[in-house]
Each structure stands twice: as structure tokens, then as C-alpha cells.
Coordinates of C-alpha atoms in Angstrom, one line a residue:
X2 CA 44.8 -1.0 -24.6
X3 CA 41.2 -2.8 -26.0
X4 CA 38.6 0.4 -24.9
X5 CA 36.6 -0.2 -20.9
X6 CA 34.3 1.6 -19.4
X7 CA 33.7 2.1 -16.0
X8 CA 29.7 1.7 -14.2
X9 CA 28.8 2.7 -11.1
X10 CA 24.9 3.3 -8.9
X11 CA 23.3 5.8 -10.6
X12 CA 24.1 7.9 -7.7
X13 CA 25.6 7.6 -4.3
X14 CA 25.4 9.6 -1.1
X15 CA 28.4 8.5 1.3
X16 CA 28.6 9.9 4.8
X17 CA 27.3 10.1 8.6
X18 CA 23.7 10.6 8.6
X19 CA 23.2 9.8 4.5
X20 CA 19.9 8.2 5.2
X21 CA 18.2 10.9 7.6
X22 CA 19.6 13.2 4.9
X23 CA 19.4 11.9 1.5
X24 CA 16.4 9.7 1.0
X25 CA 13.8 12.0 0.5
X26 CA 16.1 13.3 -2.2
X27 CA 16.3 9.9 -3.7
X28 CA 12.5 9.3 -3.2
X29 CA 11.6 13.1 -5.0
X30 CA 14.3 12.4 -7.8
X31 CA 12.1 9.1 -8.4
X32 CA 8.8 10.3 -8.1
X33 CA 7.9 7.5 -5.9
X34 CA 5.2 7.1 -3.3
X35 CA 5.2 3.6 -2.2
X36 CA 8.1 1.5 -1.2
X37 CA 8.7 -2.1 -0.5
X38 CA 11.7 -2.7 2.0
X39 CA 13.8 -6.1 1.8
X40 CA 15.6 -6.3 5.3
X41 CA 15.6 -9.2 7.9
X42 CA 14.3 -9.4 11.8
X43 CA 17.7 -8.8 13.1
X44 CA 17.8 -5.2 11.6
X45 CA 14.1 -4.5 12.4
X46 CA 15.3 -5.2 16.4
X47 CA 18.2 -2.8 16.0
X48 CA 15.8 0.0 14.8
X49 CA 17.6 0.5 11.2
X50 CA 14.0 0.1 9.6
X51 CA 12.6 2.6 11.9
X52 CA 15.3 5.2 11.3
X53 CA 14.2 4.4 7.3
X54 CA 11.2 4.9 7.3
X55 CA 11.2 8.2 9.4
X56 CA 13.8 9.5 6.5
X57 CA 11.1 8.6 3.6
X58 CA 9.1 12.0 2.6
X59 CA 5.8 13.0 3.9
X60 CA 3.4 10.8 2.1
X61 CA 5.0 8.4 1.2
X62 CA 3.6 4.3 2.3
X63 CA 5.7 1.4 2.7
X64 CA 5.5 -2.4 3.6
X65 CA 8.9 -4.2 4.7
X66 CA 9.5 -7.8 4.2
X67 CA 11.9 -9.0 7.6
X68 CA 12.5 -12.5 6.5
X69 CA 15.7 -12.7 4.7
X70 CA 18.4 -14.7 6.1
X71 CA 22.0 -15.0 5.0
X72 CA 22.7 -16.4 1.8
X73 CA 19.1 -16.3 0.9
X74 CA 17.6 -19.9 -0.4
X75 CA 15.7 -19.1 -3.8
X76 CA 12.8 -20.3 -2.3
X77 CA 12.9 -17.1 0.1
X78 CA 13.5 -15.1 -2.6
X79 CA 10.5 -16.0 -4.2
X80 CA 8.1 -15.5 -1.1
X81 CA 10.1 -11.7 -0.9
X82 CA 8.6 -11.7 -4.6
X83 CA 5.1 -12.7 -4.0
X84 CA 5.4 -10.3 -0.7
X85 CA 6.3 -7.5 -3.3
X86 CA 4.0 -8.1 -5.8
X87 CA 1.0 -7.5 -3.2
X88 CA 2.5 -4.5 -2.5
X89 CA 2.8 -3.4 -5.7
X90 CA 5.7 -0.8 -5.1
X91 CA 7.1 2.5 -7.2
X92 CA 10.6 1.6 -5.6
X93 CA 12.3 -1.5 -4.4
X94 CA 14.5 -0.9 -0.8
X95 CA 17.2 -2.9 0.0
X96 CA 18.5 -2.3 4.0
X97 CA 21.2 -4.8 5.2
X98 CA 23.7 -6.5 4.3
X99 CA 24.7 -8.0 0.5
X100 CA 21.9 -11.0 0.8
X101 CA 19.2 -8.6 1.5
X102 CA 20.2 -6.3 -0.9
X103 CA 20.8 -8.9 -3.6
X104 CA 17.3 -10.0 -3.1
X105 CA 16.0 -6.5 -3.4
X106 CA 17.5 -6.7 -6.6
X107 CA 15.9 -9.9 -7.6
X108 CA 12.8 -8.8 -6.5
X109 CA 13.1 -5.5 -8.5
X110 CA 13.7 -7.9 -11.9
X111 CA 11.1 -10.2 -11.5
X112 CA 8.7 -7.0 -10.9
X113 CA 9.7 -5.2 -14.0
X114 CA 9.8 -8.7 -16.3
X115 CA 8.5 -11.8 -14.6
X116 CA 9.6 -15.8 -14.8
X117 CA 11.3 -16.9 -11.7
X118 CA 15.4 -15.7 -10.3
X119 CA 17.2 -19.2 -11.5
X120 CA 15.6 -17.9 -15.1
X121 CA 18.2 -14.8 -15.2
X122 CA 21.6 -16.5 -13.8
X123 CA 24.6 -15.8 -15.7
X124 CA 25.6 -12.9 -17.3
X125 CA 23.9 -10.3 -19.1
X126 CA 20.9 -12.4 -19.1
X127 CA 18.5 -9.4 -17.7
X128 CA 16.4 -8.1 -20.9
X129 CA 15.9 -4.5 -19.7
X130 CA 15.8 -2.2 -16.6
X131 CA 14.3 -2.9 -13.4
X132 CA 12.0 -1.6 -10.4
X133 CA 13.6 1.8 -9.4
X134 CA 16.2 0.1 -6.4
X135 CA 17.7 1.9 -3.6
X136 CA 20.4 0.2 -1.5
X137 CA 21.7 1.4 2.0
X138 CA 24.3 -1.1 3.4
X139 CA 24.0 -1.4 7.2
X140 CA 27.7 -4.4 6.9
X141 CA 30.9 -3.1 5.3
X142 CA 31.5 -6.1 2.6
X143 CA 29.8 -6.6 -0.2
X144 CA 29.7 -3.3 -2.3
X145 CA 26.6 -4.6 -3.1
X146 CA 24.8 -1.0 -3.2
X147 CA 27.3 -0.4 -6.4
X148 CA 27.4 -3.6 -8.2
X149 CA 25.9 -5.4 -11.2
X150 CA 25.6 -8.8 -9.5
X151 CA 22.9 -10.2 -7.3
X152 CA 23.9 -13.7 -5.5
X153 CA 21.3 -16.0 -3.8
X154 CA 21.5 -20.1 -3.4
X155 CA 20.3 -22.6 -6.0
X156 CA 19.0 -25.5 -2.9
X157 CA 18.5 -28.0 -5.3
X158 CA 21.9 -27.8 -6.7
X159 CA 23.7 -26.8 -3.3
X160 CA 25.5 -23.9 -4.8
X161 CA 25.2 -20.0 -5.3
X162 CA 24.5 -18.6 -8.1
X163 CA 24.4 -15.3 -9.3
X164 CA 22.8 -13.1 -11.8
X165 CA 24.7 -10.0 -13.5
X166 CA 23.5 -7.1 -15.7
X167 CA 24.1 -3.7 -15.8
X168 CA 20.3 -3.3 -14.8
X169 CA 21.1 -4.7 -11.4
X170 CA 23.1 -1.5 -10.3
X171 CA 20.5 0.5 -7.9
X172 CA 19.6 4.1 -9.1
X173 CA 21.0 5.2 -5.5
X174 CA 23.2 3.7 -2.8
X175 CA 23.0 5.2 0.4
X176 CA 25.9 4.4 2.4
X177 CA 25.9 5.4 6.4
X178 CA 28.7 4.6 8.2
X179 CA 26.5 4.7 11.5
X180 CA 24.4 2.0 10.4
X181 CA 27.1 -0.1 10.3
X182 CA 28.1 0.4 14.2
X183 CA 25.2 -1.9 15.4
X184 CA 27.0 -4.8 13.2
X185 CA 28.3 -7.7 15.6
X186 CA 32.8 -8.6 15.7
X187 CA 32.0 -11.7 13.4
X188 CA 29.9 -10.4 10.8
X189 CA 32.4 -7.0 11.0
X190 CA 34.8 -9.4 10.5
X191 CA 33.5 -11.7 7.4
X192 CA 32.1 -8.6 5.5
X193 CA 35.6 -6.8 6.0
X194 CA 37.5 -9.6 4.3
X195 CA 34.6 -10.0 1.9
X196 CA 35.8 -6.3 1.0
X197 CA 39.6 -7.2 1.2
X198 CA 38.9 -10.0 -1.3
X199 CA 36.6 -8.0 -4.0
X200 CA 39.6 -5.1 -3.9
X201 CA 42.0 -7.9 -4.4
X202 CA 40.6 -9.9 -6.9
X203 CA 39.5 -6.8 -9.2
X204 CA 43.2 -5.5 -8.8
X205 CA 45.1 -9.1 -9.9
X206 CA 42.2 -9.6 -12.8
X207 CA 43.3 -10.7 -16.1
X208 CA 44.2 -7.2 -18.1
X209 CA 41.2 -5.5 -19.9
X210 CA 43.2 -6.1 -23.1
X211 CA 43.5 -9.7 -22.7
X212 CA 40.1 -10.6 -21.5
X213 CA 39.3 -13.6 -22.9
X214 CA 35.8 -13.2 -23.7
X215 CA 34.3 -15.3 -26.7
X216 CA 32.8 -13.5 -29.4
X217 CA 29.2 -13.3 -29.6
X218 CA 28.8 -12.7 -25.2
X219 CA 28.3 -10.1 -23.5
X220 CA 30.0 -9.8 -19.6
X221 CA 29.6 -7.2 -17.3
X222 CA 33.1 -7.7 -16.6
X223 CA 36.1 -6.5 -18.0
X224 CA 39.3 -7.2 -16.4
X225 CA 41.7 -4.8 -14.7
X226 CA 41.4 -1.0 -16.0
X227 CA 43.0 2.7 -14.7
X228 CA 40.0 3.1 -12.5
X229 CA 39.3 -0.4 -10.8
X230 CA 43.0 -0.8 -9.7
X231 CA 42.9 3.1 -8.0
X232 CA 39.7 2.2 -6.7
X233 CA 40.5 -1.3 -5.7
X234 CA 44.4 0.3 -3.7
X235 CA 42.6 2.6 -2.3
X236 CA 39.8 -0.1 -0.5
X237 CA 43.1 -2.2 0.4
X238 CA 45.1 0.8 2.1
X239 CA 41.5 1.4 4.2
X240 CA 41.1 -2.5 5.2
X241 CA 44.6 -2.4 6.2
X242 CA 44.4 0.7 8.0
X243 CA 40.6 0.0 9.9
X244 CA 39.7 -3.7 9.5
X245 CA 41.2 -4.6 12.9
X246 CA 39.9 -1.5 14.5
X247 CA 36.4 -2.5 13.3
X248 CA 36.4 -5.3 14.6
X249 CA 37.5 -4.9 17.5
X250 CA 35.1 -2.0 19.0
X251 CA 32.5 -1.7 16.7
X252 CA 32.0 1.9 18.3
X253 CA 35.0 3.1 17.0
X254 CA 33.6 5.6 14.4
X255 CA 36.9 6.4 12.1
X256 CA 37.3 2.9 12.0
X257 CA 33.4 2.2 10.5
X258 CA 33.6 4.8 8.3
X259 CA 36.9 4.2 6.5
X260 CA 35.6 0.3 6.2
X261 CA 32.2 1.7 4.5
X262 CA 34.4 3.3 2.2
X263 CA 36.3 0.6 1.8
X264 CA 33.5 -1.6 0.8
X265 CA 31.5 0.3 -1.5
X266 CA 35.1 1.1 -3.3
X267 CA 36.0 -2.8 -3.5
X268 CA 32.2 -2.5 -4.8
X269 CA 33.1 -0.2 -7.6
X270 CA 36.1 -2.1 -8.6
X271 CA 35.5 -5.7 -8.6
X272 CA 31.8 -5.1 -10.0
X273 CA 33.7 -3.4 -13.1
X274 CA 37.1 -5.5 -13.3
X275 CA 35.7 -8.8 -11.7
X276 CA 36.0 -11.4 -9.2
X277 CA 37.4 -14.7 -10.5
X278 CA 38.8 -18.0 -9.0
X279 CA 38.1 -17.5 -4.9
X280 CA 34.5 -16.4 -5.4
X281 CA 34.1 -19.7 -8.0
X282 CA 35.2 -21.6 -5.4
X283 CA 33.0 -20.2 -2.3
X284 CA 30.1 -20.4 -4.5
X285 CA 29.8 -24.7 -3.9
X286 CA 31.7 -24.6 -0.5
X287 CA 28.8 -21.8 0.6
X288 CA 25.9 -23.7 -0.8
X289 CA 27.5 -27.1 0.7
X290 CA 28.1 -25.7 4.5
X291 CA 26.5 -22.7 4.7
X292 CA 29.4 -20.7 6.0
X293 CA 28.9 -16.9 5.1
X294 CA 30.3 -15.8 1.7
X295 CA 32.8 -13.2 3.4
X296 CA 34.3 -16.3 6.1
X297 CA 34.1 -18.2 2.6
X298 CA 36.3 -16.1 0.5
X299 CA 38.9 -14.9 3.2
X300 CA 39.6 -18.2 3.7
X301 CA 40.5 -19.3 0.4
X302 CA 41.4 -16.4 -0.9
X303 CA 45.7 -16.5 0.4
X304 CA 45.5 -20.0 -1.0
X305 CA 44.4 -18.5 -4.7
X306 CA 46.3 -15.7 -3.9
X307 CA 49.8 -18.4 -3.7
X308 CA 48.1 -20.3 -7.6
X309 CA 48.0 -16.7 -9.0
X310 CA 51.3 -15.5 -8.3
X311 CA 53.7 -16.5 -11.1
X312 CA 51.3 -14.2 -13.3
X313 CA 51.2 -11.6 -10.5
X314 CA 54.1 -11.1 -8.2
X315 CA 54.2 -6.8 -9.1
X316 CA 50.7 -6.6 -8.1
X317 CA 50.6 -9.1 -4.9
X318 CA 53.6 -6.5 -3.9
X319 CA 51.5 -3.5 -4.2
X320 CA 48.9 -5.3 -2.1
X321 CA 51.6 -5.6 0.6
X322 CA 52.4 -2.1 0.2
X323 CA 49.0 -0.8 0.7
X324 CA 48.7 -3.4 3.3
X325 CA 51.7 -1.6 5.2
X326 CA 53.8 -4.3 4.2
X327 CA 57.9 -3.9 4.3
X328 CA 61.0 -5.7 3.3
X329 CA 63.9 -5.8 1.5
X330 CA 64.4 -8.2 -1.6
X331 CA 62.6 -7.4 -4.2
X332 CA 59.1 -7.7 -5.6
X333 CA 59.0 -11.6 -5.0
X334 CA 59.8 -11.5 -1.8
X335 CA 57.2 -8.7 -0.8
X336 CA 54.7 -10.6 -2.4
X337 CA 55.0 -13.7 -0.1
X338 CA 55.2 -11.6 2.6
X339 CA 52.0 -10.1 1.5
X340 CA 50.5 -13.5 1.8
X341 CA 51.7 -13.9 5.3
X342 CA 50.3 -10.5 6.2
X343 CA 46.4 -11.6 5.0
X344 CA 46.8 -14.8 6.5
X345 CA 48.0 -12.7 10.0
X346 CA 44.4 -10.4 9.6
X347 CA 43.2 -13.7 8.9
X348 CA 43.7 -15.2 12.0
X349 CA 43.6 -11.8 14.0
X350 CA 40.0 -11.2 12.9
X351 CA 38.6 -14.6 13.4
X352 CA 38.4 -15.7 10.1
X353 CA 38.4 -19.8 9.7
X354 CA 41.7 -20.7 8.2
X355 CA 40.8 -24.6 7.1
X356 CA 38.1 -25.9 5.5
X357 CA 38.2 -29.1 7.7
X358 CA 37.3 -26.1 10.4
X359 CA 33.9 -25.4 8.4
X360 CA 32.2 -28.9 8.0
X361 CA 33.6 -29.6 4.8
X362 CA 35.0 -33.2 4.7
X363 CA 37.8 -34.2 2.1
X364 CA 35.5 -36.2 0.0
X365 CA 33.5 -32.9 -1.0
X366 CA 36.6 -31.4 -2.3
X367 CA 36.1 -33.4 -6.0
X368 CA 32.8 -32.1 -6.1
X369 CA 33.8 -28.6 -5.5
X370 CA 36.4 -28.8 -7.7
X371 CA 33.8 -29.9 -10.8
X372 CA 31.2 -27.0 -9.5
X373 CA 34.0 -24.3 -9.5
X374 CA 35.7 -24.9 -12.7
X375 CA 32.2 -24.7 -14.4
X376 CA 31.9 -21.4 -14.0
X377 CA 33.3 -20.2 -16.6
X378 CA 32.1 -16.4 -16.6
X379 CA 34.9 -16.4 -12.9
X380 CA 37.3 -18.3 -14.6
X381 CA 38.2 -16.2 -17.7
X382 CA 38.8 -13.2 -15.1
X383 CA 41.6 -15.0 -13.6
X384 CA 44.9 -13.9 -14.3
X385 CA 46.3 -17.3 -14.3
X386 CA 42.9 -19.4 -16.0
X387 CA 43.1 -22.7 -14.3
X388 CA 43.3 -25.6 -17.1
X389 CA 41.0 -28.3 -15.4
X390 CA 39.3 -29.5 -12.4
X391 CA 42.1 -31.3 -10.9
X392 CA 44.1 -27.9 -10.5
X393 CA 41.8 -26.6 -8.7
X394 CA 41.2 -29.8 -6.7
X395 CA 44.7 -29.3 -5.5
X396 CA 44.0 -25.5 -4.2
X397 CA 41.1 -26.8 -2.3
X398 CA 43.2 -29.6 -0.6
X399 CA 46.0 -27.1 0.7
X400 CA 43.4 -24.9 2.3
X401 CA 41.8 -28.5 3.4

């Protein structure tokens, strides 16, 4: 076995009441005394920014930008980066969901070393460390508060991109399962299969020792290792177990917080193992329609799950069995019926199950297909490394 590591937040405080509890710690352990807050209007209404800012120590200033919107055009980003630089922060805040976290990260780089967010896309691309970030999720998803990535939307190009280094991972993540209880059925529902996708993807990665990565590049991916695939079973049994519940009463406390922890482990897995051939195919369906990543990748992801499986029917099985998935026959018939079970929470949590269903007309699909297959940095993490645009021209027209 070729040698992995495993990366993580610096820290992480999990648990009812993190934030009243645990920020001032975080703010103390920084030495910081001014903070800029990344959220969005939505959250500002629900009082999450209020119960932040009542957590921060005695002393401490801060100015929030409310503006970000879902899948975050880089133009926004870079009005949340002139916003910042007025403020002129010790910390960065990220409160929300994975787009306003993300951009808290962006903001955070361009801080600490300037040029513009489409100047860092791609892997590794970040020179050194950022603006002291803290993250405190408020959807269960994108494991964002743990991870290396930070995913906004090239306009020009109608597709999202994303920037990865290890300096993206926020010094803390606060993670509060009560923030999450304000979060509406749909966006419960796309951020839960959002999770159910990063814990599946990281889990059916190409193996560490195998990872096809071409000499002279540097990836903050790895392929599967020991601690991404208990990580990534673990996040699977606790979608399995809560999704449903989640979203159907969002008061339903158990439920929110074994879906936190669900996230923020898919988090810790994929952002260490990878994501691979559904999230390079969301990326130019997202930026096309502007359906939201999670919807996105639950869609697609059974149909990538179906191209993958000759290369993994053993770990498609395990899926099922953390799913709560039984029948007799054999690993290969446990892992179709695996299949059938995601595209059952599928359609039992709302998720769209054609792409016809989202806007997207046939004659994008060749498009999509070119887009995809040029990101290469997803590719090489699939198990089963798709040859050329056409084969993945024929996934996107059975989920069509």
C-alpha cells in the first residue's frame, strides 16, 4: 500500500449548542478581534447571525456580508472580497450552507495573497495559508467546514469550478446540529444527498495505491484509504438511518443531528479520498440550469453508480448494507439492489430523477459531456476512468 495521509479542520467542535459554547474558544485560540461574516439574507431572517454574534467574546467587532446566493457567481464572490477588504478582518466567518462557506474561503485567499478566485482553480494552486477561517454549517451536505475545496461558478464559462489546497481547510468547524432545524424539506433534502454522494464517491474511489496521479502534480486527493472508507460507512449508515426523518419534520432533533454528523464525516472522507465522475458531471449541468449541487449530484449519482460497477460490485454491496439493504444472491445482486434502494430515497425525498425534469434539453448533453471529461483532476479518482467524451455522453443520456 503507496503511504496516505489523512487532513482534517484544524479543529472541530460537534454538538448541540457548539456555537454558544465554542466560539469564544476559537476566537481566544486565534487571538482575533475583528471578524467578517460571509452568510446570506435568508440566514440573517432566521436569526443564525444573531445567535453568532452574541457567542463572539467580549470585544470583539464584526461586519457580515448577507448577499450570497446559492452556487455563488464569481462576480459575487468578488463584491464578498472588496466587502472584506474594507473590513479588514483578523478572521474570516463562514455561516450557512457550502456556497457561503466556500466563499468564505475564497475570500480568506484572496485576503492573505491577492489576484482574483478564477486565478487559483485547480488543484494545489494556493501558494500558502490563508486568513484564519472558521466554518459553522447551518445545512447538513457539503462537509464543507472540513474540506480542502472551495466551489463557486465561472458565468462566463457556465460551469463550476473549484479551487483545492490544503490551505482551504478552516482552522475550526463549528458544527450545531440546531442550526440546522430552521433548514427548509428541500434544501434538507438536496444537502442530505449531497452528503450521501461525497460518502459514496470517497468509498468507490480508485485505491490510494493506484491513483493515477502524473508525476510532477500535486492533488489534495488520494483515492480510497483505511480512514476515508470507515469515515465514509459510517456517513452512509447515518443517511440511511436519518435522511428521511430529516426531511420529513425538520424538528425531529436525533434525526438533525445524526445528518450533521453525517455530513461533516462524508466531509472528512471525500475531501481526503475524492469525489470523481458525478461531481464532474454536475459541475456543467449546475452552471447550465442552476439546479443546486446536492439535487445535481443525487440525480446522477445511481446512473454513475450503474458505469462504476464492474470495478465495484464488493463495495456498491457494502453501501447497501449500511443502507439496510438485504437479499440473498451474492455480492452482485446486493449491489443492484443497492441501486434500487438510492433511487427509492431518491424519489422519497424529492430529489429530481431526470434531467429533462431540470431544464436541460438533449442538445446540451454533448456539451456536458466535453465540459465533464475535461476535468481531469475528478476523472483520475474514478474507479472505472472513463476513456472519452462519448462514454460519458451515454451516462448523461440514460439519466436524460
Amino acid at each position: 500500500m503507496r503511504t496516505w495521509s489523512f487532513s482534517s479542520a484544524g479543529a472541530l467542535f460537534f454538538g448541540r449548542h457548539a456555537v454558544r459554547h465554542h466560539l469564544r474558544e476559537a476566537f481566544e485560540r486565534l487571538n482575533a478581534k475583528r471578524a467578517f461574516v460571509v452568510t446570506d439574507a435568508i440566514l440573517v431572517k432566521a436569526g443564525l447571525l444573531a445567535q453568532t454574534s452574541e457567542a463572539l467574546p467580549a470585544g470583539v467587532t464584526f461586519e457580515a456580508f448577507d448577499k450570497i446566493t446559492p452556487e455563488p457567481g464569481v462576480e459575487l464572490v468578488r463584491e464578498c472580497v472588496a466587502a472584506a477588504r474594507t473590513c479588514n478582518p483578523d478572521v474570516i466567518i463562514g455561516l450557512g450552507g457550502g456556497s457561503n462557506m466556500d466563499t468564505a474561503k475564497l475570500v480568506s485567499m484572496i485576503l492573505a495573497h491577492g489576484g482574483d478566485p478564477l486565478d487559483y482553480t485547480g488543484d494545489c494552486r494556493v501558494p500558502g495559508p490563508v486568513k484564519p477561517l472558521i466554518c459553522i454549517p447551518t445545512t447538513a451536505g457539503t462537509g464543507s467546514e472540513v474540506s480542502a475545496a472551495a466551489v463557486f461558478t465561472d458565468t462566463a464559462n457556465h460551469i463550476k469550478v473549484s479551487c483545492l489546497s490544503p490551505f482551504l481547510r478552516p482552522n475550526f468547524a463549528i458544527v450545531d446540529p440546531l442550526f440546522t432545524v430552521s433548514c427548509p424539506p428541500k434544501v434538507t433534502a438536496d444537502s442530505g444527498i449531497d452528503a450521501l454522494t461525497h460518502a459514496i464517491e470517497g468509498f468507490c474511489a480508485c485505491d490510494n495505491d493506484a491513483f493515477p496521479l502524473p508525476s510532477g502534480e500535486k492533488s489534495v486527493y488520494q483515492g480510497k484509504n483505511p480512514m476515508a472508507d470507515a469515515m465514509a460507512r459510517e456517513a452512509i449508515t447515518l443517511v440511511g438511518k436519518y435522511l428521511r426523518r430529516a426531511v420529513k419534520d425538520g424538528n425531529d432533533l436525533e434525526a438533525r443531528d445524526g445528518m450533521a454528523l453525517a455530513a461533516t464525516l462524508g466531509g472528512l472522507a471525500f475531501s481526503n479520498a475524492g469525489v470523481a465522475l458525478v461531481h464532474a458531471m454536475e459541475y456543467p449541468v449546475g452552471g447550465a440550469v442552476h439546479v443546486s449541487h446536492g439535487a445535481g449530484n443525487g440525480l446522477l449519482l445511481p446512473f454513475v453508480m450503474r458505469f462504476n460497477l464492474d470495478k465495484r460490485v464488493r463495495e456498491t454491496a457494502t453501501i447497501g448494507g449500511a443502507l439496510g439493504v438485504t437479499v440473498s444472491g451474492g455480492p452482485d445482486a446486493n449491489a443492484e439492489a443497492t441501486i434500487r434502494e438510492i433511487e427509492q430515497l431518491r424519489k422519497d425525498i424529492g430529489i429530481p430523477t431526470r434531467l429533462r425534469d431540470i431544464g436541460v434539453t438533449e442538445d446540451m448533453l454533448p456539451g456536458f459531456a466535453a465540459k465533464a471529461f475535461a476535468i481531469k483532476r475528478l476523472m483520475r479518482v474514478n474507479p472505472r476512468m472513463p476513456q472519452n467524451e462519448g462514454e460519458i455522453l451515454e451516462i448523461y443520456k440514460a439519466a436524460w
